[in-house]
mmCIF file of C-alpha atoms in Angstrom:
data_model
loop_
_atom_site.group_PDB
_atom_site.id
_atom_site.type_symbol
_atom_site.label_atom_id
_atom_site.label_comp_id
_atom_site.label_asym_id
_atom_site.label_seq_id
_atom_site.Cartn_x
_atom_site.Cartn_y
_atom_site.Cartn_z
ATOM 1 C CA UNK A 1 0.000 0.000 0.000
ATOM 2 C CA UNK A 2 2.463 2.317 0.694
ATOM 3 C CA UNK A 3 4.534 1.875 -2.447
ATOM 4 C CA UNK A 4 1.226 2.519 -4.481
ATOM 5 C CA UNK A 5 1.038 5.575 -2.804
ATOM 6 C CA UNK A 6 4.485 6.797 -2.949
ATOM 7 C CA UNK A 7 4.736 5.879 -6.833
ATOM 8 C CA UNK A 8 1.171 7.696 -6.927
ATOM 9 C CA UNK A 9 3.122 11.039 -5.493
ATOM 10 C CA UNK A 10 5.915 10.221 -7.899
ATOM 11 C CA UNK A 11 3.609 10.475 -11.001
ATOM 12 C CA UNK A 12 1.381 13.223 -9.476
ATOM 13 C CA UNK A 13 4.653 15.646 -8.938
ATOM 14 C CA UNK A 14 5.707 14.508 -12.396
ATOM 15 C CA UNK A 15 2.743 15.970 -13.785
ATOM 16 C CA UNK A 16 2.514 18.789 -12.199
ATOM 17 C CA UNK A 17 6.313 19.453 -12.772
ATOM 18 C CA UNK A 18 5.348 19.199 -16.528
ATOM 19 C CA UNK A 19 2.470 21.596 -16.028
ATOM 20 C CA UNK A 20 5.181 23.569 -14.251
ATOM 21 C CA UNK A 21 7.133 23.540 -17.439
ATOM 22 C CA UNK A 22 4.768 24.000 -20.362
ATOM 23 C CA UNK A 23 3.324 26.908 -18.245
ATOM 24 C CA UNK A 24 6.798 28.638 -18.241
ATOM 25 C CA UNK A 25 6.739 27.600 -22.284
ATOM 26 C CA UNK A 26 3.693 29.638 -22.425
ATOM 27 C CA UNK A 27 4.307 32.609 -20.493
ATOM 28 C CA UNK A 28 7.538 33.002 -22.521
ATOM 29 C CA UNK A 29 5.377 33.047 -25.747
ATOM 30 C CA UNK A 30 2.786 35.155 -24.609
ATOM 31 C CA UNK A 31 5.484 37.653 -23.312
ATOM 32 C CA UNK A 32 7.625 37.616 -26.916
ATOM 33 C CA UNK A 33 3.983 38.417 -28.321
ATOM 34 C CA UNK A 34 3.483 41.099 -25.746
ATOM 35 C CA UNK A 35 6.567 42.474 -26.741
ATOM 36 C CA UNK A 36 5.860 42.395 -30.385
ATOM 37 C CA UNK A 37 2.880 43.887 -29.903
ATOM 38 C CA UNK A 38 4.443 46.770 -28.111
ATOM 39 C CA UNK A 39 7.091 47.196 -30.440
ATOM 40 C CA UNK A 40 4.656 47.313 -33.925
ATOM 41 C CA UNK A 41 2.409 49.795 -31.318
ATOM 42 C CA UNK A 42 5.409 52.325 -30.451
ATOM 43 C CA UNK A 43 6.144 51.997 -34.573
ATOM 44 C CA UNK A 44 2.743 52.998 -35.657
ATOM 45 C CA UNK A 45 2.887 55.898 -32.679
ATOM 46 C CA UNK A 46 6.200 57.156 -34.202
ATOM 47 C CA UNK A 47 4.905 56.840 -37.613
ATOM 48 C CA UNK A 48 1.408 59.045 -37.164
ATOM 49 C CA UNK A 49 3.706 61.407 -35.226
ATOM 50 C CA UNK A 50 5.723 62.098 -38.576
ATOM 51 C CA UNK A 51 2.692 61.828 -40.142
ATOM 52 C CA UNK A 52 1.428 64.395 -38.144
ATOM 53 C CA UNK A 53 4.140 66.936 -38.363
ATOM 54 C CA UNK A 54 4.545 66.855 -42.468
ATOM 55 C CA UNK A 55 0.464 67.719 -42.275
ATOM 56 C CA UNK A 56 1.520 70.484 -39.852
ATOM 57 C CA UNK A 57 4.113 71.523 -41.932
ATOM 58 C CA UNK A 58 1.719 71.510 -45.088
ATOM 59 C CA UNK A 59 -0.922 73.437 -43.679
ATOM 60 C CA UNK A 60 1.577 76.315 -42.198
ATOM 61 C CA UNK A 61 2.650 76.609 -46.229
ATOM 62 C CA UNK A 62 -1.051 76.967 -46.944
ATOM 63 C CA UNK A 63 -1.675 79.174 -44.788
ATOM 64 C CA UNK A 64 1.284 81.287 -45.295
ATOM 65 C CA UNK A 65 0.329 81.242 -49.114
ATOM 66 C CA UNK A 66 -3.202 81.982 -48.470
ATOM 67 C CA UNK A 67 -1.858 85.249 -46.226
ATOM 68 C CA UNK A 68 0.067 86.354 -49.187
ATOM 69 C CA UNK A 69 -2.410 86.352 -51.889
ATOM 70 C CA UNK A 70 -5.385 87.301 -49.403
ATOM 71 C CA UNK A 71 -2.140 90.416 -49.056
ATOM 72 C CA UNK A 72 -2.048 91.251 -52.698
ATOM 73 C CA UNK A 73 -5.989 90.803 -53.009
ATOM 74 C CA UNK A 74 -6.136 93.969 -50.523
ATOM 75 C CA UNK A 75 -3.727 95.672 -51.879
ATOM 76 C CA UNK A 76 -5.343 95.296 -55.227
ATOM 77 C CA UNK A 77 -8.402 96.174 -54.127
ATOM 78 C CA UNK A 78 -7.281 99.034 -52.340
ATOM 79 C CA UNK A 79 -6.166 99.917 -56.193
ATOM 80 C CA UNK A 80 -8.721 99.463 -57.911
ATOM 81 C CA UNK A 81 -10.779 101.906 -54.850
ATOM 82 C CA UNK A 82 -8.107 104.642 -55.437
ATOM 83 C CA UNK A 83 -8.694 105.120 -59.391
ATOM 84 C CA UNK A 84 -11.638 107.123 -60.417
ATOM 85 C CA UNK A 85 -13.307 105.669 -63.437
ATOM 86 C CA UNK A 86 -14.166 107.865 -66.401
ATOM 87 C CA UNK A 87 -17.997 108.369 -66.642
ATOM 88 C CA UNK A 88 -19.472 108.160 -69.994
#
């Protein structure tokens, strides 16, 4: 009886040594994913923060562009104000 119960321990601490182990396996795998999945995250962050500062850049040029010919629009205008038109 009590070699049925000691080789019963044996096997029960052999499985649970192999749970042991593939439960190590796995926690290794899910932390390489975990890691992957931070790295493509912090690549996609960096990527829409270029992203974001070309559109920046783009829409100061605009803008700036849009000043300048909203400028000579005035200017024009205040031209075209100045000159008396003959009257027929």
């Amino acid at each position: 009886m009590a070699g049925n119960d000691a080789g019963a321990l044996y096997r029960r601490i052999q499985e649970l040594e192999s749970k042991v182990e593939q439960l190590r396996v796995s926690r290794r795998v899910l932390m390489r994913l975990v890691e992957k999945s931070e790295a493509e995250k912090w690549e996609l962050v960096n990527r829409l923060r270029q992203e974001k500062e070309q559109i920046q850049l783009r829409n100061r040029r605009y803008a700036r562009a849009i000043w300048e010919k909203n400028k000579a629009l005035v200017l024009l205008t205040n031209k075209l104000q100045g000159i008396s038109l003959p009257r027929a």
